[in-house]
Structure formats: C-alpha cells, structure tokens
Amino acid sequence: MAAVIALSTLAAQARSARFTIIPEPVQIEVAEADSFRIDRGMPVVVSSPDLMLTAKYLADYMDKYLGIPVSVSSDEDGFGAGVRMANLGNGGISGGYSLTVTPEKGVLIEGNDAAGVFYGMQTLIQMLPLRAGVIPLLPAVHIVDYPRFAYRGMHLDVVRHFFPVEFVKRYIDMLARHKLNYFHWHLTDDQAWRIEMKSHPELTAQGSEREGEIEGLYPGKYRALPYGGYYTQEQVREVVEYAAERHITVIPEIDIPGHCMAVLAVHPEFSTTPDEPKSCAKTWGIFNKFNNVLAPRPEVFAFLKDVFSELCDIFPGQYIHVGGDECAKRWWQESEDTQKFMRDNGLKDEKALQSHFIHYVQSVVNSKGKTLVGWDEVLEGGISEDCIIMNWRKPTYGAKAVKTGHRTISTSSGWSYFNMKESRNQTEIGPRGPLPLEKVYGYQAIPDSITDSQKELIWGVQGCLWTEYVPTTWKAEFSVFPRMSALAENAWSAEESKDWDNFVRKVEAQIERYELWGVRYSDAFFRTQDIERKR
Ligand code: ACM
C-alpha cells in the first residue's frame, strides 16, 4: 500500500513538474484527463465589465507573443469552450483565485475579487507555451491560490538616473507578471527633483538637472555631463492609471528632511547654511560633506505642506512615502538657529527634531485621509503607530518596528537591494554585494524573534533598485531579473510551498519567458552553479 501511495505521489510530482509557475501557487491538483487545446479565435468571456481589461490583457499577450488571436466578450450566451473569467466578490483574501482546466470547457478563472481574476490570468499566461509556433495545450488541472502577503512591492530610484515613462510602464508590467501589487517610486533625492509640482514649478525647472556625475565607482572621476529629466503631472497620472489597470498601487516618495540637495539648490534659504553655494549633487553617497538637510524654518514647513498636499492630490493611493533615511544631523548640530528652534520646541536632540519633521508631514498626509510610510530611521525619535515602517537596514530594525506596533515592510538591503551585484565577479552592475539569487530566495521576511501577534504586522516584502550605477534601461532589467522572480515567490507563496530546487527548475522556464518578453536578465546564477540541466 505504501509503495502504491509513493508511486502515485511520484506520478503526481512528475505531472506537476510540467508547471513552471512563479510565484508557486498554494495548490496544484493535476487531473487524470485530456488537455484542452487553445485554438485561434477562442472566446474569452467575462462575467462582469470590470474584468474586460483583464480579458484584453490576455488577448494582447496571446496575440503579441504567441501570434494567437482570441475574441474577448462580456456576453456569456452561447459560450461553449474557451476562457471564462468571473469575479466572485466573495470577501475572500484579496488576490485569491482558482483556475480550472477541463477538456470540455477549457479554462475557468474565478477570483475572490477583480485582482484575483487578474492573477489567475497571469497564472494562465505561465501555462502557455514559452514561444510562438508551439500548439498551446493546457493540462487538465485545478489550481487554488492566494497571496501570503498583502504588500508585495518593487521600488525604482529614478533620481540617480532617470527612466522614461515608457520604461516605467514596462517595469510596472513586469511587476504585474510577478503578482506584485505596489510600485514604490523614489522621485526626489540629492541629485534631482523629478516630479512636476504646480505649487512649486521651480523644483523641476531648476532642480531636475545636474551638471555632471562621476565616472566609475565612487569616488570615481568627475565628468561634466549635464543630465536631467522629470515627469509632468500628466505623465504621472498616466503611470498611475497604467498601474491601476494591473492592480498595482503607486507609492510616491519625496525624501525629507535629508537627501535634499536638489531642493536646497533651488531654495538655499531652506538650509542651515543659506549663504554657501548649493547645487544638485554630482556624485553618489551619503552627504555629511555637503549640506543636504532642511532647516526647521516656517517657510520650510509651509513648503512641506504645499508639496505633500499636492502629492496626495496627484496620487489616488492610500500611501505616501516621506523618506526619512540617512539624515546628516551634523548640519543641525552646527546651526545656532536650529539649536534655538529645538530648545524653543522642547526637542531634546536631533533625533527628536527629525521626528518633528516627520510628524509634521504625517499631519499633512493624514489631513488628506492618507497614511504615511517612512524608512526605518523614522522610528528613532518616535513616530505614531499609524506610520508604516519600511525596514531597509538590518532585520532587527524591522523587529523593533513591529514590537512598537508598526505595520512593517521587509526590504532589508542585504537580501532585497538588487543594485548589488549578483555574483562576486560580476562587473556589469554596482560595487556592493554579492547578493545571489539563492540569498534573495532564502530571505526570512518574518524575524524569528517576534511573537505571533507581531508577525501579523509584517505587511509584506519589497525589492529595491537604487540606480547610481544603473544608467540605462537594460542595466535596470539586468539588475532585477531574475532576482525579482525570487522576491515574488517570497512575497506570494506560503513558506511550505517554497522549494529552492523546484524554483531553480522554474527559473529556467522563466528565463525563456524573459526572452519571449524581450527582457534583459542576468545569467550569473547559471554561470556560477554546477546545476544539471534537466531538459
Ligand atoms: C536607503 O537605502 N537609504 C533607504
């Protein structure tokens, strides 16, 4: 009897080995039945108009990558076999879905909500052939799936290098293909301000361009090279809408009170050293050397009110990121006016002053009905519980955040910063690392040291791409793929469904998908591992 069970388990494993879905679904039950064959002109029907975009996404995909036209409709009358999508609206986990393939009816995707239907459709995409010209046969199967984490994010720094709208959309589309649902857009920093503000047009007019940058690794050699770019509000709205169609929320970041050289280049009077010359940063790093810190003056708080209020109006999502990282406090220590402000306001040290800034922005954002997000330094001087903490330093800071009652996003740099090179001898991207694929895959987003109720506060995980050493779109893709696929499995799949060997097998197929999609990727993993190619 045991032998029979073992054999049937093996057979089931062999059948499910035909699936290369990333992130791994909760449950794949392969049926003993014939496959369903997709024919040209196959109907794709939706049960409600809110799913039309998802149906069209599938149709566009099949046409563009596989050369198979299908017909999309919201009229279910006379539907025989094809793809049917339904939004159950059942109040189940957002993003959850089931996908069933039978030889008679074809594919049925039922989502707990519209996002669930969209993710079911993305799973279907990963069951399609990896290239055009192959007969699309779908094995009979029943998949039940839902996400582990509600927050599944990727970040992009568009300041150190600027990326055009077309690329930002492409990046967002790749997030969608990985079932990620938040795009964290890092829009301002020392080197530039890259979002148009109607209340302060001077920020982009003067602060979106730098005179040059360094060549090679920091400290490098300075090269005069005017470099600029920014997004108009119309473009930003276009990106937000594009993301929303893919069930992705955009979180904009304006980084204060440090990382503000671009603001100070435009408004030297906002600094603690207004008489010294200022410019957008021309090199990389954390600037103790250059003053990049806002001074606590009435006109600065008025400015913060203007820009964060406007940001809340432009972005319909619930979350606004205030930055708050790496503030060089020496500039506050050395400023008599700042020290007087601190005494007058009962602020005992510079951490308390940083906290004063963050609280101020939080009150602006809250008055607009939104929620603040900040890097983990915002905890230092104290911050109210409803600020979400993005843990980028060691995981111990994430543990501290949940212990003080904060909802927390895990993006600890040692596991999540894809600007780090992937293998020791990789020369194409940044100096730090290595951060190999296996390490990303093995990230423990939930620290062992916290209680069950604190675990509930880990809202999700995120990968980041800082772009000091990423000047081109191809390098951006090369940096994030395939590590984004490992992140996606951490974000979506239950710990029990994760399996490194299975992931390695699936990455081979994923790389064929990247080829199909025209996405650049790094093959560092395959060059550094002695793995047996099974196909
Ligand atoms: C960061 O990497 N400074 C958030």
Coordinates of C-alpha atoms and ligand atoms in Angstrom, one line a residue:
M1 CA 0.0 0.0 0.0
A2 CA 2.8 2.4 1.0
A3 CA 4.5 1.6 -2.3
V4 CA 1.3 2.4 -4.3
I5 CA 1.0 5.8 -2.5
A6 CA 4.6 6.6 -3.0
L7 CA 4.3 5.8 -6.7
S8 CA 1.2 7.9 -7.1
T9 CA 2.9 10.7 -5.3
L10 CA 5.8 10.4 -7.7
A11 CA 3.4 10.4 -10.6
A12 CA 1.7 13.5 -9.3
Q13 CA 5.0 15.2 -8.9
A14 CA 6.0 14.2 -12.4
R15 CA 2.8 15.7 -13.7
S16 CA 3.1 18.9 -11.7
A17 CA 6.6 19.2 -13.0
R18 CA 5.0 20.4 -16.2
F19 CA 4.1 23.6 -14.4
T20 CA 6.6 26.4 -14.0
I21 CA 4.5 29.0 -12.3
I22 CA 6.3 31.7 -10.4
P23 CA 5.3 32.5 -7.7
E24 CA 4.4 29.0 -6.7
P25 CA 0.6 28.6 -6.3
V26 CA -0.8 27.3 -3.0
Q27 CA -2.2 24.1 -4.6
I28 CA -1.9 22.4 -8.0
E29 CA -4.0 19.3 -8.5
V30 CA -3.4 17.7 -11.8
A31 CA -6.4 15.8 -13.1
E32 CA -6.4 12.5 -15.0
A33 CA -8.0 13.9 -18.1
D34 CA -7.1 15.1 -21.6
S35 CA -5.6 18.5 -22.2
F36 CA -7.5 21.5 -23.6
R37 CA -6.3 22.9 -26.8
I38 CA -6.4 26.6 -27.4
D39 CA -7.5 27.4 -31.0
R40 CA -7.2 30.7 -32.9
G41 CA -10.3 32.8 -32.3
M42 CA -11.0 31.1 -28.9
P43 CA -13.6 33.0 -27.0
V44 CA -12.6 34.8 -23.7
V45 CA -15.7 35.8 -21.8
V46 CA -16.1 37.8 -18.6
S47 CA -19.0 37.7 -16.2
S48 CA -18.8 41.5 -15.5
P49 CA -17.5 44.6 -17.3
D50 CA -14.8 45.2 -14.6
L51 CA -12.9 42.2 -16.0
M52 CA -12.7 43.4 -19.6
L53 CA -9.2 44.9 -19.1
T54 CA -8.0 41.6 -17.7
A55 CA -9.5 39.7 -20.7
K56 CA -7.9 42.2 -23.1
Y57 CA -4.6 41.8 -21.3
L58 CA -4.7 38.1 -22.1
A59 CA -5.8 38.7 -25.7
D60 CA -3.0 41.2 -26.2
Y61 CA -0.5 38.8 -24.7
M62 CA -1.6 35.9 -26.8
D63 CA -1.6 37.9 -30.0
K64 CA 1.7 39.7 -29.3
Y65 CA 3.9 36.9 -28.0
L66 CA 2.3 33.8 -29.4
G67 CA 0.5 35.0 -32.6
I68 CA -2.8 33.5 -31.5
P69 CA -5.8 35.9 -31.8
V70 CA -8.7 35.3 -29.4
S71 CA -12.0 37.1 -29.1
V72 CA -13.0 39.0 -26.0
S73 CA -16.6 39.5 -24.9
S74 CA -18.8 40.1 -21.9
D75 CA -21.6 38.2 -23.4
E76 CA -21.6 34.7 -22.0
D77 CA -24.6 33.5 -24.0
G78 CA -23.7 30.5 -26.2
F79 CA -20.2 30.1 -24.6
G80 CA -19.0 26.6 -25.3
A81 CA -15.3 26.3 -24.5
G82 CA -12.6 28.8 -24.1
V83 CA -11.6 31.0 -21.1
R84 CA -14.3 32.2 -18.7
M85 CA -13.5 34.7 -16.0
A86 CA -15.7 35.5 -13.0
N87 CA -15.3 37.9 -10.1
L88 CA -17.0 36.1 -7.2
G89 CA -16.8 39.2 -5.0
N90 CA -16.9 36.8 -2.0
G91 CA -14.9 38.8 0.5
G92 CA -12.1 36.2 0.5
I93 CA -8.4 37.1 0.6
S94 CA -7.8 39.8 -2.0
G95 CA -6.0 38.4 -5.0
G96 CA -7.1 34.8 -4.3
Y97 CA -8.4 32.8 -7.2
S98 CA -9.0 29.4 -8.6
L99 CA -8.1 28.2 -12.1
T100 CA -9.6 25.0 -13.5
V101 CA -8.9 23.5 -16.9
T102 CA -11.1 20.8 -18.3
P103 CA -11.0 19.3 -21.8
E104 CA -14.7 20.1 -22.4
K105 CA -15.0 23.7 -21.2
G106 CA -11.4 25.0 -21.3
V107 CA -10.4 27.4 -18.6
L108 CA -12.4 28.8 -15.7
I109 CA -10.8 31.6 -13.6
E110 CA -12.7 32.6 -10.5
G111 CA -11.3 35.4 -8.4
N112 CA -12.3 36.4 -4.9
D113 CA -12.1 39.9 -6.4
A114 CA -11.1 41.5 -9.7
A115 CA -7.4 41.4 -8.6
G116 CA -7.8 37.6 -8.1
V117 CA -9.1 37.2 -11.6
F118 CA -6.1 39.2 -12.9
Y119 CA -3.7 37.0 -11.0
G120 CA -5.5 33.9 -12.3
M121 CA -5.0 35.2 -15.8
Q122 CA -1.2 35.8 -15.0
T123 CA -1.0 32.1 -13.9
L124 CA -2.7 31.1 -17.2
I125 CA -0.1 33.1 -19.1
Q126 CA 2.6 31.0 -17.4
M127 CA 0.8 27.8 -18.6
L128 CA 1.0 28.9 -22.2
P129 CA 3.9 27.9 -24.5
L130 CA 7.2 29.7 -24.0
R131 CA 7.4 30.5 -27.7
A132 CA 5.2 31.1 -30.7
G133 CA 4.6 28.2 -33.1
V134 CA 4.0 25.6 -30.4
I135 CA 0.5 24.1 -30.1
P136 CA -1.0 25.5 -26.9
L137 CA -2.2 22.5 -24.9
L138 CA -3.3 23.2 -21.3
P139 CA -3.2 20.2 -19.0
A140 CA -6.4 19.5 -17.0
V141 CA -5.7 20.9 -13.6
H142 CA -7.3 22.6 -10.6
I143 CA -5.2 25.4 -9.0
V144 CA -6.2 27.2 -5.8
D145 CA -4.1 30.2 -5.0
Y146 CA -3.9 33.2 -2.8
P147 CA -1.1 35.5 -1.6
R148 CA 0.9 35.1 1.6
F149 CA 1.5 38.9 2.0
A150 CA -0.9 41.7 1.2
Y151 CA 2.0 44.0 0.3
R152 CA 4.3 42.8 -2.5
G153 CA 6.4 45.6 -3.8
M154 CA 9.2 46.8 -6.0
H155 CA 11.0 50.1 -5.8
L156 CA 12.7 52.2 -8.5
D157 CA 15.0 55.1 -8.0
V158 CA 14.5 57.5 -10.9
V159 CA 16.7 60.2 -9.4
R160 CA 20.3 59.0 -9.7
H161 CA 19.4 58.0 -13.2
F162 CA 16.1 59.0 -14.9
F163 CA 13.9 56.4 -16.6
P164 CA 11.4 57.5 -19.3
V165 CA 7.7 56.9 -18.8
E166 CA 7.7 54.0 -21.4
F167 CA 10.2 52.2 -19.3
V168 CA 8.4 52.9 -16.0
K169 CA 5.3 51.3 -17.6
R170 CA 7.3 48.3 -18.8
Y171 CA 8.7 47.8 -15.3
I172 CA 5.2 48.0 -13.8
D173 CA 4.0 45.4 -16.3
M174 CA 6.8 43.1 -15.1
L175 CA 5.7 43.6 -11.5
A176 CA 2.2 42.6 -12.6
R177 CA 3.5 39.4 -14.3
H178 CA 5.1 38.5 -10.9
K179 CA 1.8 39.2 -9.0
L180 CA 3.4 42.2 -7.2
N181 CA 1.0 45.0 -6.2
Y182 CA 2.9 48.1 -5.1
F183 CA 5.3 50.2 -7.1
H184 CA 7.4 52.5 -4.8
W185 CA 8.6 55.4 -7.0
H186 CA 11.6 57.2 -5.5
L187 CA 11.1 60.7 -7.0
T188 CA 13.4 63.1 -5.2
D189 CA 16.9 63.0 -3.7
D190 CA 20.2 64.9 -3.6
Q191 CA 20.7 64.6 -7.4
A192 CA 17.3 65.9 -8.6
W193 CA 13.7 66.6 -8.1
R194 CA 11.8 64.6 -10.7
I195 CA 8.1 65.3 -10.3
E196 CA 6.3 68.5 -11.5
M197 CA 4.8 70.5 -8.7
K198 CA 2.2 73.1 -9.7
S199 CA 2.7 74.8 -6.3
H200 CA 6.5 74.9 -6.9
P201 CA 7.3 74.7 -10.6
E202 CA 10.9 75.9 -9.8
L203 CA 11.7 72.5 -8.3
T204 CA 11.7 70.8 -11.7
A205 CA 12.6 74.0 -13.7
Q206 CA 15.9 74.3 -11.7
G207 CA 16.2 71.2 -9.6
S208 CA 15.8 68.3 -12.2
E209 CA 19.2 68.8 -13.8
R210 CA 22.7 68.2 -12.5
E211 CA 25.9 69.5 -14.1
G212 CA 27.7 66.2 -14.2
E213 CA 28.4 62.9 -12.4
I214 CA 31.2 60.6 -11.6
E215 CA 32.6 58.0 -13.9
G216 CA 33.3 54.6 -12.5
L217 CA 33.0 53.5 -8.9
Y218 CA 32.7 56.1 -6.1
P219 CA 34.6 58.3 -5.5
G220 CA 35.4 58.0 -9.3
K221 CA 36.4 60.8 -11.6
Y222 CA 34.1 63.8 -12.1
R223 CA 32.8 64.3 -15.6
A224 CA 30.9 67.4 -16.7
L225 CA 27.8 66.0 -18.3
P226 CA 24.5 67.9 -17.9
Y227 CA 21.9 65.3 -17.1
G228 CA 18.2 65.9 -16.4
G229 CA 14.6 64.8 -16.7
Y230 CA 11.4 64.9 -14.9
Y231 CA 7.8 63.7 -15.1
T232 CA 4.9 66.1 -15.8
Q233 CA 1.8 65.5 -13.7
E234 CA 0.1 64.3 -16.9
Q235 CA 2.7 61.6 -17.3
V236 CA 2.5 60.7 -13.6
R237 CA -1.3 60.3 -13.9
E238 CA -0.8 58.1 -17.0
V239 CA 1.6 55.9 -15.0
V240 CA -0.8 55.7 -12.0
E241 CA -3.6 54.6 -14.4
Y242 CA -1.5 52.1 -16.2
A243 CA -0.5 50.6 -12.8
A244 CA -4.1 50.6 -11.6
E245 CA -5.2 48.6 -14.6
R246 CA -2.7 46.0 -13.4
H247 CA -3.9 46.1 -9.8
I248 CA -0.8 47.9 -8.7
T249 CA -0.8 50.9 -6.4
V250 CA 1.9 53.6 -6.8
I251 CA 3.5 54.9 -3.7
P252 CA 5.4 58.1 -4.4
E253 CA 8.4 59.1 -2.2
I254 CA 9.6 62.6 -1.5
D255 CA 12.6 62.1 0.7
I256 CA 13.0 64.6 3.6
P257 CA 14.5 66.0 5.8
G258 CA 17.9 64.7 4.5
H259 CA 18.7 63.8 0.9
C260 CA 17.5 67.3 -0.1
M261 CA 20.4 68.8 -2.0
A262 CA 18.2 69.3 -5.1
V263 CA 15.6 71.3 -3.0
L264 CA 18.4 73.4 -1.5
A265 CA 20.0 74.0 -4.9
V266 CA 16.7 75.8 -5.8
H267 CA 16.0 77.2 -2.3
P268 CA 19.3 77.8 -0.4
E269 CA 17.3 79.7 2.1
F270 CA 15.7 76.4 3.3
S271 CA 19.1 75.2 4.6
T272 CA 21.1 75.8 7.7
T273 CA 23.9 77.4 5.6
P274 CA 21.9 79.7 3.3
D275 CA 25.0 81.8 2.3
E276 CA 27.0 78.9 1.0
P277 CA 26.7 77.9 -2.7
K278 CA 24.4 75.0 -3.5
S279 CA 23.9 72.7 -6.4
C280 CA 22.3 69.3 -7.2
A281 CA 24.7 66.5 -6.2
K282 CA 27.2 65.5 -8.8
T283 CA 28.3 62.4 -7.1
W284 CA 26.9 59.5 -5.1
G285 CA 27.0 58.7 -1.4
I286 CA 25.6 59.9 1.9
F287 CA 26.5 63.5 2.3
N288 CA 28.0 64.5 5.6
K289 CA 30.3 66.6 3.4
F290 CA 27.6 68.6 1.6
N291 CA 24.7 70.2 3.4
N292 CA 21.6 68.3 2.2
V293 CA 19.3 68.9 5.2
L294 CA 16.2 71.1 5.6
A295 CA 16.3 73.7 8.3
P296 CA 13.3 74.0 10.7
R297 CA 12.0 77.3 9.5
P298 CA 8.4 78.4 9.0
E299 CA 8.9 78.8 5.2
V300 CA 10.2 75.2 5.1
F301 CA 7.2 73.8 6.9
A302 CA 5.0 75.8 4.5
F303 CA 6.8 74.3 1.6
L304 CA 6.4 70.8 3.0
K305 CA 2.7 71.4 3.4
D306 CA 2.4 72.5 -0.2
V307 CA 4.3 69.6 -1.8
F308 CA 2.9 66.8 0.4
S309 CA -0.7 68.1 -0.1
E310 CA -0.1 68.2 -3.8
L311 CA 1.3 64.7 -3.8
C312 CA -1.8 63.5 -2.0
D313 CA -3.9 65.1 -4.7
I314 CA -1.9 63.6 -7.6
F315 CA -1.7 60.0 -6.3
P316 CA -5.0 58.3 -5.6
G317 CA -3.4 55.5 -3.5
Q318 CA -3.6 55.4 0.3
Y319 CA 0.1 55.6 1.0
I320 CA 2.7 58.5 0.8
H321 CA 6.4 57.9 1.5
V322 CA 8.3 60.6 3.4
G323 CA 11.8 59.0 3.1
G324 CA 13.4 60.0 6.4
D325 CA 16.6 58.0 5.9
E326 CA 20.2 58.9 6.4
C327 CA 19.7 62.5 7.6
A328 CA 23.1 64.0 8.3
K329 CA 22.4 65.6 11.7
R330 CA 25.7 67.5 11.9
W331 CA 24.2 70.4 10.0
W332 CA 21.5 70.8 12.7
Q333 CA 24.2 70.4 15.4
E334 CA 26.3 73.2 13.9
S335 CA 23.4 75.6 13.3
E336 CA 22.7 78.1 16.1
D337 CA 19.2 78.9 14.7
T338 CA 18.4 75.2 14.6
Q339 CA 19.6 74.6 18.2
K340 CA 17.4 77.5 19.3
F341 CA 14.4 76.1 17.4
M342 CA 15.0 72.8 19.3
R343 CA 15.2 74.5 22.7
D344 CA 12.1 76.6 22.0
N345 CA 10.1 73.5 20.9
G346 CA 11.3 71.2 23.7
L347 CA 13.2 68.9 21.3
K348 CA 15.9 67.2 23.3
D349 CA 18.2 66.1 20.5
E350 CA 18.5 66.0 16.7
K351 CA 16.6 62.7 16.6
A352 CA 13.7 64.5 18.1
L353 CA 14.0 67.2 15.5
Q354 CA 13.9 64.6 12.7
S355 CA 10.8 63.2 14.4
H356 CA 9.3 66.7 14.5
F357 CA 9.7 67.0 10.7
I358 CA 8.2 63.5 10.1
H359 CA 5.3 64.2 12.4
Y360 CA 4.6 67.5 10.6
V361 CA 4.4 65.7 7.2
Q362 CA 2.4 62.9 8.8
S363 CA -0.2 65.5 10.0
V364 CA -0.4 66.9 6.4
V365 CA -0.8 63.5 4.9
N366 CA -3.3 62.3 7.5
S367 CA -5.4 65.5 6.9
K368 CA -5.8 64.3 3.3
G369 CA -7.0 60.9 4.6
K370 CA -3.8 59.1 3.7
T371 CA -1.2 57.0 5.5
L372 CA 2.5 57.8 5.9
V373 CA 5.3 55.4 5.1
G374 CA 8.9 56.0 6.1
W375 CA 12.3 54.3 6.1
D376 CA 13.2 52.7 9.4
E377 CA 15.1 55.7 10.7
V378 CA 11.8 57.5 11.3
L379 CA 11.4 55.3 14.4
E380 CA 14.4 56.9 16.0
G381 CA 12.8 60.0 17.5
G382 CA 9.5 58.3 18.0
I383 CA 6.6 58.3 15.5
S384 CA 2.9 57.4 16.0
E385 CA 1.8 53.9 15.4
D386 CA -0.1 54.6 12.1
C387 CA 3.1 55.3 10.3
I388 CA 4.2 52.3 8.2
I389 CA 7.9 51.4 8.6
M390 CA 9.9 50.3 5.6
N391 CA 12.8 48.2 7.1
W392 CA 15.8 48.7 4.9
R393 CA 18.6 48.3 7.4
K394 CA 19.2 45.1 9.4
P395 CA 16.1 42.9 10.1
T396 CA 16.5 43.8 13.8
Y397 CA 15.1 47.3 12.9
G398 CA 12.0 45.5 11.4
A399 CA 11.6 43.5 14.6
K400 CA 11.8 46.7 16.6
A401 CA 9.2 48.3 14.3
V402 CA 6.6 45.6 14.9
K403 CA 7.4 45.5 18.6
T404 CA 6.4 49.1 18.8
G405 CA 3.2 48.3 17.0
H406 CA 4.0 49.5 13.4
R407 CA 2.9 47.8 10.3
T408 CA 6.2 47.0 8.6
I409 CA 7.5 46.2 5.1
S410 CA 10.6 44.0 4.9
T411 CA 13.2 45.2 2.4
S412 CA 16.4 44.6 4.3
S413 CA 19.2 45.7 2.0
G414 CA 21.3 42.5 2.4
W415 CA 18.5 40.5 0.8
S416 CA 16.5 43.0 -1.2
Y417 CA 18.7 45.6 -2.9
F418 CA 19.1 44.4 -6.5
N419 CA 21.6 47.2 -7.3
M420 CA 24.1 44.9 -5.6
K421 CA 25.9 42.7 -8.0
E422 CA 24.6 39.1 -8.2
S423 CA 27.9 37.2 -8.1
R424 CA 31.3 38.1 -6.8
N425 CA 32.9 38.5 -10.2
Q426 CA 30.0 40.3 -12.0
T427 CA 31.2 43.6 -13.3
E428 CA 28.1 44.9 -15.0
I429 CA 26.4 46.4 -12.0
G430 CA 27.2 48.1 -8.7
P431 CA 30.2 47.6 -6.4
R432 CA 28.4 46.1 -3.4
G433 CA 27.2 42.6 -2.9
P434 CA 27.2 39.9 -3.9
L435 CA 23.5 39.3 -3.5
P436 CA 23.0 35.9 -5.2
L437 CA 19.6 34.6 -6.3
E438 CA 19.6 31.9 -3.6
K439 CA 20.1 34.5 -0.9
V440 CA 17.1 36.6 -2.2
Y441 CA 15.1 33.4 -2.3
G442 CA 16.0 32.5 1.3
Y443 CA 15.1 35.8 2.8
Q444 CA 13.2 35.3 6.1
A445 CA 10.8 38.3 5.9
I446 CA 9.4 37.4 9.3
P447 CA 12.1 37.5 12.0
D448 CA 12.1 34.6 14.4
S449 CA 12.4 36.9 17.4
I450 CA 8.9 38.2 17.3
T451 CA 5.6 37.0 18.7
D452 CA 2.7 35.7 16.6
S453 CA 0.7 38.9 17.0
Q454 CA 3.8 40.9 16.0
K455 CA 4.2 38.6 12.9
E456 CA 0.7 39.8 11.8
L457 CA 2.3 43.3 11.5
I458 CA 4.7 42.2 8.8
W459 CA 2.7 43.6 5.9
G460 CA 4.9 42.2 3.2
V461 CA 8.2 42.4 1.3
Q462 CA 9.8 44.6 -1.3
G463 CA 12.8 44.6 -3.7
C464 CA 14.6 47.9 -4.4
L465 CA 16.6 49.2 -7.3
W466 CA 18.9 52.2 -6.5
T467 CA 20.4 53.5 -9.7
E468 CA 23.7 55.2 -9.0
Y469 CA 25.3 52.5 -11.2
V470 CA 22.3 51.8 -13.4
P471 CA 22.4 54.5 -16.1
T472 CA 20.4 52.5 -18.7
T473 CA 17.1 50.6 -19.0
W474 CA 18.9 47.4 -20.0
K475 CA 21.0 47.6 -16.8
A476 CA 17.9 48.1 -14.8
E477 CA 16.4 44.9 -16.2
F478 CA 19.7 43.1 -15.9
S479 CA 19.9 44.1 -12.2
V480 CA 16.4 43.0 -11.3
F481 CA 15.9 39.8 -13.3
P482 CA 15.8 37.0 -12.2
R483 CA 16.0 38.2 -8.6
M484 CA 12.6 39.8 -8.9
S485 CA 11.2 36.3 -9.5
A486 CA 12.7 35.1 -6.3
L487 CA 11.3 38.1 -4.4
A488 CA 7.9 37.4 -5.9
E489 CA 7.9 33.9 -4.6
N490 CA 8.8 35.2 -1.1
A491 CA 6.0 37.8 -1.4
W492 CA 3.3 35.4 -2.6
S493 CA 4.0 31.8 -1.8
A494 CA 3.5 30.2 1.6
E495 CA 6.7 29.1 3.3
E496 CA 5.6 25.5 2.9
S497 CA 5.2 25.9 -0.9
K498 CA 8.7 27.2 -1.3
D499 CA 11.3 24.8 -2.6
W500 CA 14.7 26.0 -3.9
D501 CA 15.3 23.1 -6.2
N502 CA 11.9 23.5 -7.8
F503 CA 12.5 27.2 -8.1
V504 CA 15.7 26.6 -9.9
R505 CA 13.9 24.4 -12.4
K506 CA 11.2 27.0 -12.9
V507 CA 13.7 29.8 -13.4
E508 CA 15.0 28.1 -16.5
A509 CA 11.5 28.4 -17.9
Q510 CA 11.2 31.9 -16.6
I511 CA 14.3 32.9 -18.5
E512 CA 12.7 31.6 -21.7
R513 CA 9.8 33.9 -20.8
Y514 CA 12.2 36.8 -20.3
E515 CA 13.5 36.0 -23.8
L516 CA 10.0 36.0 -25.2
W517 CA 9.1 39.3 -23.5
G518 CA 12.4 40.9 -24.6
V519 CA 13.5 41.5 -21.1
R520 CA 17.2 41.6 -20.2
Y521 CA 18.3 39.4 -17.4
S522 CA 21.4 38.2 -15.6
D523 CA 22.6 34.6 -16.0
A524 CA 25.0 34.9 -13.1
F525 CA 23.2 32.1 -11.3
F526 CA 23.6 29.7 -14.2
R527 CA 27.2 30.6 -14.7
T528 CA 28.1 30.1 -11.0
Q529 CA 26.3 26.9 -10.3
D530 CA 27.0 23.4 -11.4
I531 CA 23.4 22.5 -11.9
E532 CA 22.2 19.7 -14.0
R533 CA 20.1 20.9 -16.9
K534 CA 17.1 18.6 -16.9
R535 CA 15.6 19.4 -20.2
Ligands
ACM1 C1 18.2 53.7 1.9 O1 18.7 52.8 1.3 N1 18.9 54.8 2.3 C2 16.8 53.7 2.2

